[in-house]
């Protein structure tokens, strides 16, 4: 009993380190609803893989940092590693809505030079979640 | 040559008063208590001042460690630079241009932005008394908030070939901590430099 309580207490203490308030499925549903269309997995793949114009010259594509294999560890321009994008490889991915908002905001502007549409966000997560 | 008469005369001058054998004697009473007191007071004074001084914080050393919010947000993309490496005006300018931050959009919400800016400017180069802080406390209008473009940085790193910085173990000039193990405290002591094993010069 005592050990059980200690385990529960330790688990409770460790929770704030991993602020999970959503899931990939929830996010896809939310963006689909905003867009009014179903997510298109193929379009999500193109969005990730293609080179775009209009963004900042150093980051023409998502793959500039995340590499062409979203299951792999990516590398930022600063040399820092970035965890895999695929939720089945990295279960923390797309579970913190504040982080998702922040990084879509930054990276859509860096790569596309504009905000992503709700449909693009749904497609993007749907493709990564299908891998 | 000194004559016998002169010798006697010198003896008289030097040896007064003399004992029966002619050896000079000066009668002084030993003052043990006074001696012990003087030495004791000196010892206590020295010990006390040493203790008091070493208990005082060293004035103007850079703050340590880096604020957790700054570490989390700035450190998400690059090693969080110590606030003492830029003057306050340049931190303000940097925080105002996060949407185009060295070629990427690094925007933050306004509350986080102002919290980070407040901490950075409160601990900027003007507030620290280290060698890099003194050298970097001037603004550099030709390359704002780019430490690696300052004359000081280039002077200190000018001998290194490009390959050192392109090596994956270093991954760029902005990665201070690759070689400076005390980078996150802003000290940059010459004794804390350790090149990665992969680097051969």
mmCIF file of C-alpha atoms in Angstrom:
data_model
loop_
_atom_site.group_PDB
_atom_site.id
_atom_site.type_symbol
_atom_site.label_atom_id
_atom_site.label_comp_id
_atom_site.label_asym_id
_atom_site.label_seq_id
_atom_site.Cartn_x
_atom_site.Cartn_y
_atom_site.Cartn_z
ATOM 1 C CA UNK A 1 0.000 0.000 0.000
ATOM 2 C CA UNK A 2 2.769 2.374 0.997
ATOM 3 C CA UNK A 3 4.717 1.602 -2.160
ATOM 4 C CA UNK A 4 1.580 2.154 -4.211
ATOM 5 C CA UNK A 5 1.093 5.595 -2.639
ATOM 6 C CA UNK A 6 4.701 6.526 -3.316
ATOM 7 C CA UNK A 7 4.294 5.447 -6.939
ATOM 8 C CA UNK A 8 1.118 7.515 -7.304
ATOM 9 C CA UNK A 9 2.813 10.550 -5.738
ATOM 10 C CA UNK A 10 5.828 10.243 -8.042
ATOM 11 C CA UNK A 11 3.589 9.874 -11.092
ATOM 12 C CA UNK A 12 1.627 12.966 -10.069
ATOM 13 C CA UNK A 13 4.874 14.913 -9.659
ATOM 14 C CA UNK A 14 6.110 13.915 -13.090
ATOM 15 C CA UNK A 15 2.898 14.939 -14.879
ATOM 16 C CA UNK A 16 3.600 18.665 -15.318
ATOM 17 C CA UNK A 17 6.734 17.804 -17.300
ATOM 18 C CA UNK A 18 4.554 16.434 -20.062
ATOM 19 C CA UNK A 19 1.662 18.811 -20.600
ATOM 20 C CA UNK A 20 -0.556 16.563 -22.676
ATOM 21 C CA UNK A 21 -3.863 18.287 -23.307
ATOM 22 C CA UNK A 22 -4.752 16.926 -26.734
ATOM 23 C CA UNK A 23 -4.094 14.087 -29.183
ATOM 24 C CA UNK A 24 -3.287 14.003 -32.905
ATOM 25 C CA UNK A 25 -6.795 12.662 -33.599
ATOM 26 C CA UNK A 26 -8.403 15.493 -31.643
ATOM 27 C CA UNK A 27 -6.320 18.082 -33.480
ATOM 28 C CA UNK A 28 -7.153 16.583 -36.885
ATOM 29 C CA UNK A 29 -10.870 16.668 -35.985
ATOM 30 C CA UNK A 30 -10.599 20.265 -34.782
ATOM 31 C CA UNK A 31 -8.836 21.509 -37.927
ATOM 32 C CA UNK A 32 -11.175 19.479 -40.183
ATOM 33 C CA UNK A 33 -14.120 21.154 -38.521
ATOM 34 C CA UNK A 34 -12.537 24.597 -38.937
ATOM 35 C CA UNK A 35 -11.766 23.905 -42.592
ATOM 36 C CA UNK A 36 -15.070 22.207 -43.341
ATOM 37 C CA UNK A 37 -13.297 19.449 -45.284
ATOM 38 C CA UNK A 38 -11.853 16.035 -44.474
ATOM 39 C CA UNK A 39 -8.071 15.740 -44.061
ATOM 40 C CA UNK A 40 -6.174 14.724 -47.198
ATOM 41 C CA UNK A 41 -3.228 12.516 -46.269
ATOM 42 C CA UNK A 42 -1.577 12.853 -49.712
ATOM 43 C CA UNK A 43 -1.772 16.661 -49.545
ATOM 44 C CA UNK A 44 -0.203 16.504 -46.088
ATOM 45 C CA UNK A 45 2.712 14.535 -47.490
ATOM 46 C CA UNK A 46 3.266 17.046 -50.318
ATOM 47 C CA UNK A 47 3.090 19.962 -47.902
ATOM 48 C CA UNK A 48 5.847 18.332 -45.826
ATOM 49 C CA UNK A 49 8.064 17.087 -48.657
ATOM 50 C CA UNK A 50 7.800 19.845 -51.284
ATOM 51 C CA UNK A 51 10.035 22.850 -51.703
ATOM 52 C CA UNK A 52 8.036 26.037 -51.328
ATOM 53 C CA UNK A 53 8.611 29.615 -52.361
ATOM 54 C CA UNK A 54 7.511 32.680 -50.468
ATOM 55 C CA UNK A 55 9.100 31.710 -47.173
ATOM 56 C CA UNK A 56 12.527 32.494 -45.821
ATOM 57 C CA UNK A 57 15.410 31.465 -48.118
ATOM 58 C CA UNK A 58 17.138 29.210 -45.585
ATOM 59 C CA UNK A 59 14.050 27.065 -44.990
ATOM 60 C CA UNK A 60 12.318 26.278 -48.305
ATOM 61 C CA UNK A 61 10.821 23.046 -46.964
ATOM 62 C CA UNK A 62 9.796 21.275 -43.753
ATOM 63 C CA UNK A 63 12.514 18.808 -44.675
ATOM 64 C CA UNK A 64 15.164 21.552 -44.281
ATOM 65 C CA UNK A 65 15.150 20.682 -40.588
ATOM 66 C CA UNK A 66 12.929 17.633 -40.140
ATOM 67 C CA UNK A 67 14.678 15.694 -42.966
ATOM 68 C CA UNK A 68 12.865 13.686 -45.633
ATOM 69 C CA UNK A 69 12.159 10.980 -43.043
ATOM 70 C CA UNK A 70 9.782 12.384 -40.417
ATOM 71 C CA UNK A 71 10.375 9.243 -38.328
ATOM 72 C CA UNK A 72 14.017 10.240 -37.913
ATOM 73 C CA UNK A 73 15.579 12.800 -35.606
ATOM 74 C CA UNK A 74 15.885 16.099 -37.467
ATOM 75 C CA UNK A 75 18.566 18.732 -37.322
ATOM 76 C CA UNK A 76 18.003 22.458 -36.958
ATOM 77 C CA UNK A 77 20.178 25.015 -38.764
ATOM 78 C CA UNK A 78 21.852 25.639 -35.416
ATOM 79 C CA UNK A 79 22.894 21.986 -35.209
ATOM 80 C CA UNK A 80 20.400 21.181 -32.481
ATOM 81 C CA UNK A 81 18.483 17.911 -32.781
ATOM 82 C CA UNK A 82 14.720 17.922 -33.182
ATOM 83 C CA UNK A 83 12.616 14.949 -32.090
ATOM 84 C CA UNK A 84 10.806 12.851 -34.729
ATOM 85 C CA UNK A 85 7.549 14.281 -36.100
ATOM 86 C CA UNK A 86 5.657 10.972 -36.329
ATOM 87 C CA UNK A 87 3.478 10.323 -33.257
ATOM 88 C CA UNK A 88 3.943 6.542 -33.461
ATOM 89 C CA UNK A 89 7.698 7.105 -33.034
ATOM 90 C CA UNK A 90 7.503 10.111 -30.700
ATOM 91 C CA UNK A 91 4.298 9.870 -28.604
ATOM 92 C CA UNK A 92 4.762 13.444 -27.277
ATOM 93 C CA UNK A 93 4.248 14.913 -30.757
ATOM 94 C CA UNK A 94 0.935 16.804 -31.191
ATOM 95 C CA UNK A 95 -0.180 16.418 -27.576
ATOM 96 C CA UNK A 96 0.381 20.005 -26.355
ATOM 97 C CA UNK A 97 -1.987 22.431 -28.098
ATOM 98 C CA UNK A 98 0.037 25.535 -27.140
ATOM 99 C CA UNK A 99 3.146 24.002 -28.728
ATOM 100 C CA UNK A 100 1.256 23.010 -31.860
ATOM 101 C CA UNK A 101 -0.095 26.557 -32.262
ATOM 102 C CA UNK A 102 3.324 28.083 -31.622
ATOM 103 C CA UNK A 103 5.233 25.924 -34.085
ATOM 104 C CA UNK A 104 2.628 26.013 -36.883
ATOM 105 C CA UNK A 105 2.713 29.800 -36.467
ATOM 106 C CA UNK A 106 6.484 30.021 -36.733
ATOM 107 C CA UNK A 107 7.257 27.324 -39.258
ATOM 108 C CA UNK A 108 4.442 28.012 -41.741
ATOM 109 C CA UNK A 109 5.772 31.556 -41.926
ATOM 110 C CA UNK A 110 9.398 30.415 -42.233
ATOM 111 C CA UNK A 111 8.636 27.876 -44.983
ATOM 112 C CA UNK A 112 5.581 29.317 -46.795
ATOM 113 C CA UNK A 113 5.792 32.984 -45.849
ATOM 114 C CA UNK A 114 2.214 32.891 -44.534
ATOM 115 C CA UNK A 115 -0.003 31.151 -41.988
ATOM 116 C CA UNK A 116 -1.129 27.622 -42.789
ATOM 117 C CA UNK A 117 -4.821 27.111 -43.402
ATOM 118 C CA UNK A 118 -6.855 24.856 -41.118
ATOM 119 C CA UNK A 119 -7.092 22.349 -43.975
ATOM 120 C CA UNK A 120 -3.295 22.315 -44.376
ATOM 121 C CA UNK A 121 -2.847 21.704 -40.656
ATOM 122 C CA UNK A 122 -5.343 18.834 -40.721
ATOM 123 C CA UNK A 123 -3.604 17.310 -43.766
ATOM 124 C CA UNK A 124 -0.175 17.707 -42.206
ATOM 125 C CA UNK A 125 -1.033 15.980 -38.927
ATOM 126 C CA UNK A 126 -3.141 13.334 -40.678
ATOM 127 C CA UNK A 127 -0.209 12.292 -42.874
ATOM 128 C CA UNK A 128 2.264 12.138 -39.995
ATOM 129 C CA UNK A 129 -0.266 10.268 -37.837
ATOM 130 C CA UNK A 130 -0.749 7.695 -40.629
ATOM 131 C CA UNK A 131 2.927 6.701 -40.657
ATOM 132 C CA UNK B 1 95.502 50.707 8.490
ATOM 133 C CA UNK B 2 93.607 51.479 11.673
ATOM 134 C CA UNK B 3 95.892 52.449 14.568
ATOM 135 C CA UNK B 4 95.521 51.005 18.059
ATOM 136 C CA UNK B 5 94.412 54.374 19.278
ATOM 137 C CA UNK B 6 91.636 54.518 16.666
ATOM 138 C CA UNK B 7 90.530 50.964 17.589
ATOM 139 C CA UNK B 8 90.117 51.952 21.237
ATOM 140 C CA UNK B 9 88.185 55.011 20.216
ATOM 141 C CA UNK B 10 85.768 52.998 17.983
ATOM 142 C CA UNK B 11 85.389 50.432 20.777
ATOM 143 C CA UNK B 12 84.432 53.179 23.182
ATOM 144 C CA UNK B 13 81.801 54.607 20.829
ATOM 145 C CA UNK B 14 80.214 51.242 19.909
ATOM 146 C CA UNK B 15 80.410 49.461 23.243
ATOM 147 C CA UNK B 16 78.971 51.958 25.666
ATOM 148 C CA UNK B 17 77.613 50.716 27.937
ATOM 149 C CA UNK B 18 79.732 47.596 28.010
ATOM 150 C CA UNK B 19 80.022 44.763 30.503
ATOM 151 C CA UNK B 20 83.336 43.715 32.042
ATOM 152 C CA UNK B 21 84.465 41.831 28.897
ATOM 153 C CA UNK B 22 83.773 44.785 26.609
ATOM 154 C CA UNK B 23 80.620 43.263 24.938
ATOM 155 C CA UNK B 24 77.790 45.712 24.305
ATOM 156 C CA UNK B 25 74.715 45.148 26.440
ATOM 157 C CA UNK B 26 71.314 46.749 26.228
ATOM 158 C CA UNK B 27 69.004 45.969 29.098
ATOM 159 C CA UNK B 28 65.386 45.666 27.892
ATOM 160 C CA UNK B 29 62.654 44.001 29.893
ATOM 161 C CA UNK B 30 60.788 41.224 28.018
ATOM 162 C CA UNK B 31 57.125 42.232 27.484
ATOM 163 C CA UNK B 32 55.528 38.859 26.773
ATOM 164 C CA UNK B 33 51.965 39.928 27.465
ATOM 165 C CA UNK B 34 52.194 42.906 25.106
ATOM 166 C CA UNK B 35 53.788 40.786 22.376
ATOM 167 C CA UNK B 36 51.131 38.097 22.662
ATOM 168 C CA UNK B 37 48.390 40.723 22.593
ATOM 169 C CA UNK B 38 49.754 42.466 19.488
ATOM 170 C CA UNK B 39 50.214 39.205 17.603
ATOM 171 C CA UNK B 40 46.784 38.008 18.741
ATOM 172 C CA UNK B 41 45.016 41.195 17.642
ATOM 173 C CA UNK B 42 46.745 41.055 14.256
ATOM 174 C CA UNK B 43 45.805 37.405 13.802
ATOM 175 C CA UNK B 44 42.178 37.987 14.741
ATOM 176 C CA UNK B 45 41.928 41.026 12.447
ATOM 177 C CA UNK B 46 43.381 39.148 9.493
ATOM 178 C CA UNK B 47 41.235 36.089 10.099
ATOM 179 C CA UNK B 48 38.067 38.136 10.550
ATOM 180 C CA UNK B 49 38.601 40.268 7.447
ATOM 181 C CA UNK B 50 39.400 37.190 5.390
ATOM 182 C CA UNK B 51 36.249 35.449 6.572
ATOM 183 C CA UNK B 52 34.012 38.483 6.077
ATOM 184 C CA UNK B 53 35.373 39.246 2.615
ATOM 185 C CA UNK B 54 35.106 35.700 1.392
ATOM 186 C CA UNK B 55 31.505 35.515 2.639
ATOM 187 C CA UNK B 56 30.512 38.503 0.525
ATOM 188 C CA UNK B 57 29.103 37.848 -2.952
ATOM 189 C CA UNK B 58 31.564 38.624 -5.700
ATOM 190 C CA UNK B 59 30.348 41.946 -7.137
ATOM 191 C CA UNK B 60 28.829 41.919 -10.635
ATOM 192 C CA UNK B 61 29.558 38.336 -11.550
ATOM 193 C CA UNK B 62 27.123 37.273 -14.270
ATOM 194 C CA UNK B 63 23.921 35.685 -13.070
ATOM 195 C CA UNK B 64 23.662 31.964 -13.005
ATOM 196 C CA UNK B 65 21.853 29.885 -14.032
ATOM 197 C CA UNK B 66 19.904 31.079 -17.045
ATOM 198 C CA UNK B 67 16.232 31.800 -16.314
ATOM 199 C CA UNK B 68 14.091 28.657 -16.917
ATOM 200 C CA UNK B 69 11.713 30.461 -19.316
ATOM 201 C CA UNK B 70 14.651 31.786 -21.351
ATOM 202 C CA UNK B 71 16.274 28.362 -21.307
ATOM 203 C CA UNK B 72 13.036 26.723 -22.508
ATOM 204 C CA UNK B 73 12.147 29.210 -25.261
ATOM 205 C CA UNK B 74 15.556 30.319 -26.591
ATOM 206 C CA UNK B 75 17.074 26.915 -25.868
ATOM 207 C CA UNK B 76 14.432 25.187 -28.001
ATOM 208 C CA UNK B 77 16.425 26.109 -31.118
ATOM 209 C CA UNK B 78 19.929 27.015 -29.948
ATOM 210 C CA UNK B 79 21.974 27.107 -26.778
ATOM 211 C CA UNK B 80 20.479 30.008 -24.810
ATOM 212 C CA UNK B 81 23.042 32.800 -24.954
ATOM 213 C CA UNK B 82 24.030 34.339 -21.663
ATOM 214 C CA UNK B 83 22.389 37.764 -21.199
ATOM 215 C CA UNK B 84 25.777 39.339 -20.423
ATOM 216 C CA UNK B 85 26.890 38.834 -24.034
ATOM 217 C CA UNK B 86 24.817 41.724 -25.445
ATOM 218 C CA UNK B 87 24.028 45.239 -24.257
ATOM 219 C CA UNK B 88 20.427 45.864 -23.172
ATOM 220 C CA UNK B 89 19.618 47.954 -26.257
ATOM 221 C CA UNK B 90 20.541 45.062 -28.531
ATOM 222 C CA UNK B 91 18.461 42.556 -26.534
ATOM 223 C CA UNK B 92 15.514 44.920 -26.948
ATOM 224 C CA UNK B 93 16.151 45.185 -30.690
ATOM 225 C CA UNK B 94 16.477 41.416 -30.986
ATOM 226 C CA UNK B 95 13.231 40.729 -29.119
ATOM 227 C CA UNK B 96 11.424 43.217 -31.388
ATOM 228 C CA UNK B 97 12.425 41.333 -34.547
ATOM 229 C CA UNK B 98 11.716 37.704 -33.591
ATOM 230 C CA UNK B 99 9.528 37.181 -36.666
ATOM 231 C CA UNK B 100 12.726 37.346 -38.742
ATOM 232 C CA UNK B 101 15.306 35.923 -36.382
ATOM 233 C CA UNK B 102 18.493 34.954 -38.236
ATOM 234 C CA UNK B 103 16.447 33.735 -41.188
ATOM 235 C CA UNK B 104 13.579 32.090 -39.318
ATOM 236 C CA UNK B 105 10.329 33.069 -37.685
ATOM 237 C CA UNK B 106 10.879 32.710 -33.935
ATOM 238 C CA UNK B 107 7.804 34.658 -32.797
ATOM 239 C CA UNK B 108 6.493 34.270 -29.275
ATOM 240 C CA UNK B 109 3.260 35.455 -27.703
ATOM 241 C CA UNK B 110 3.492 38.986 -26.368
ATOM 242 C CA UNK B 111 3.503 38.026 -22.675
ATOM 243 C CA UNK B 112 6.389 35.562 -23.105
ATOM 244 C CA UNK B 113 8.242 38.064 -25.275
ATOM 245 C CA UNK B 114 8.058 40.827 -22.674
ATOM 246 C CA UNK B 115 8.975 38.496 -19.796
ATOM 247 C CA UNK B 116 12.048 37.255 -21.640
ATOM 248 C CA UNK B 117 13.034 40.751 -22.731
ATOM 249 C CA UNK B 118 12.750 42.031 -19.151
ATOM 250 C CA UNK B 119 15.047 39.302 -17.856
ATOM 251 C CA UNK B 120 17.594 39.681 -20.651
ATOM 252 C CA UNK B 121 17.846 43.458 -20.316
ATOM 253 C CA UNK B 122 18.061 43.222 -16.503
ATOM 254 C CA UNK B 123 21.117 40.959 -16.859
ATOM 255 C CA UNK B 124 22.696 42.487 -19.957
ATOM 256 C CA UNK B 125 26.395 43.119 -20.618
ATOM 257 C CA UNK B 126 26.312 46.449 -18.759
ATOM 258 C CA UNK B 127 25.437 44.628 -15.524
ATOM 259 C CA UNK B 128 28.221 42.051 -15.600
ATOM 260 C CA UNK B 129 31.903 42.341 -14.822
ATOM 261 C CA UNK B 130 33.458 39.672 -17.004
ATOM 262 C CA UNK B 131 35.883 39.918 -19.851
ATOM 263 C CA UNK B 132 33.323 39.066 -22.590
ATOM 264 C CA UNK B 133 30.679 41.324 -21.016
ATOM 265 C CA UNK B 134 33.068 44.286 -20.983
ATOM 266 C CA UNK B 135 34.176 43.578 -24.545
ATOM 267 C CA UNK B 136 30.619 43.124 -25.837
ATOM 268 C CA UNK B 137 28.877 45.943 -23.989
ATOM 269 C CA UNK B 138 29.171 48.265 -27.015
ATOM 270 C CA UNK B 139 26.424 48.160 -29.630
ATOM 271 C CA UNK B 140 27.517 47.135 -33.112
ATOM 272 C CA UNK B 141 25.212 48.946 -35.586
ATOM 273 C CA UNK B 142 26.738 47.201 -38.625
ATOM 274 C CA UNK B 143 25.702 43.762 -37.298
ATOM 275 C CA UNK B 144 23.156 44.195 -34.518
ATOM 276 C CA UNK B 145 22.935 41.456 -31.878
ATOM 277 C CA UNK B 146 25.304 39.137 -33.707
ATOM 278 C CA UNK B 147 28.065 38.261 -31.259
ATOM 279 C CA UNK B 148 29.999 36.293 -33.880
ATOM 280 C CA UNK B 149 30.225 39.420 -36.077
ATOM 281 C CA UNK B 150 31.821 41.554 -33.386
ATOM 282 C CA UNK B 151 35.462 42.482 -33.678
ATOM 283 C CA UNK B 152 36.060 40.932 -30.263
ATOM 284 C CA UNK B 153 34.616 37.537 -31.243
ATOM 285 C CA UNK B 154 36.459 37.523 -34.561
ATOM 286 C CA UNK B 155 39.712 38.502 -32.884
ATOM 287 C CA UNK B 156 39.355 35.668 -30.372
ATOM 288 C CA UNK B 157 38.369 33.028 -32.963
ATOM 289 C CA UNK B 158 40.147 34.302 -36.079
ATOM 290 C CA UNK B 159 42.786 31.575 -36.105
ATOM 291 C CA UNK B 160 40.317 28.737 -36.438
ATOM 292 C CA UNK B 161 39.684 27.377 -39.936
ATOM 293 C CA UNK B 162 36.081 27.137 -41.172
ATOM 294 C CA UNK B 163 36.139 23.345 -40.812
ATOM 295 C CA UNK B 164 36.127 23.704 -37.027
ATOM 296 C CA UNK B 165 32.765 25.439 -37.152
ATOM 297 C CA UNK B 166 31.224 23.265 -39.873
ATOM 298 C CA UNK B 167 32.178 20.073 -38.035
ATOM 299 C CA UNK B 168 29.013 18.313 -36.816
ATOM 300 C CA UNK B 169 30.460 18.271 -33.289
ATOM 301 C CA UNK B 170 30.441 22.075 -33.250
ATOM 302 C CA UNK B 171 27.639 22.772 -35.745
ATOM 303 C CA UNK B 172 28.156 26.467 -36.259
ATOM 304 C CA UNK B 173 29.730 29.563 -34.784
ATOM 305 C CA UNK B 174 26.679 30.187 -32.619
ATOM 306 C CA UNK B 175 27.202 27.020 -30.584
ATOM 307 C CA UNK B 176 29.408 28.465 -27.827
ATOM 308 C CA UNK B 177 28.914 25.480 -25.527
ATOM 309 C CA UNK B 178 30.540 23.125 -28.034
ATOM 310 C CA UNK B 179 33.914 24.293 -26.728
ATOM 311 C CA UNK B 180 33.173 26.632 -23.791
ATOM 312 C CA UNK B 181 31.896 24.486 -20.942
ATOM 313 C CA UNK B 182 31.019 27.612 -18.906
ATOM 314 C CA UNK B 183 29.135 29.363 -21.738
ATOM 315 C CA UNK B 184 25.800 29.164 -19.921
ATOM 316 C CA UNK B 185 27.281 31.196 -17.046
ATOM 317 C CA UNK B 186 28.752 33.830 -19.345
ATOM 318 C CA UNK B 187 32.242 33.386 -17.930
ATOM 319 C CA UNK B 188 34.180 32.011 -20.930
ATOM 320 C CA UNK B 189 37.238 31.263 -18.844
ATOM 321 C CA UNK B 190 40.302 30.210 -20.878
ATOM 322 C CA UNK B 191 40.547 27.234 -18.512
ATOM 323 C CA UNK B 192 37.047 26.031 -19.419
ATOM 324 C CA UNK B 193 37.751 25.586 -23.132
ATOM 325 C CA UNK B 194 37.715 22.047 -24.400
ATOM 326 C CA UNK B 195 37.570 21.368 -28.127
ATOM 327 C CA UNK B 196 35.430 18.365 -29.076
ATOM 328 C CA UNK B 197 37.475 15.218 -29.615
ATOM 329 C CA UNK B 198 36.444 15.188 -33.281
ATOM 330 C CA UNK B 199 38.305 18.439 -33.945
ATOM 331 C CA UNK B 200 41.905 18.085 -35.056
ATOM 332 C CA UNK B 201 43.860 21.246 -35.600
#
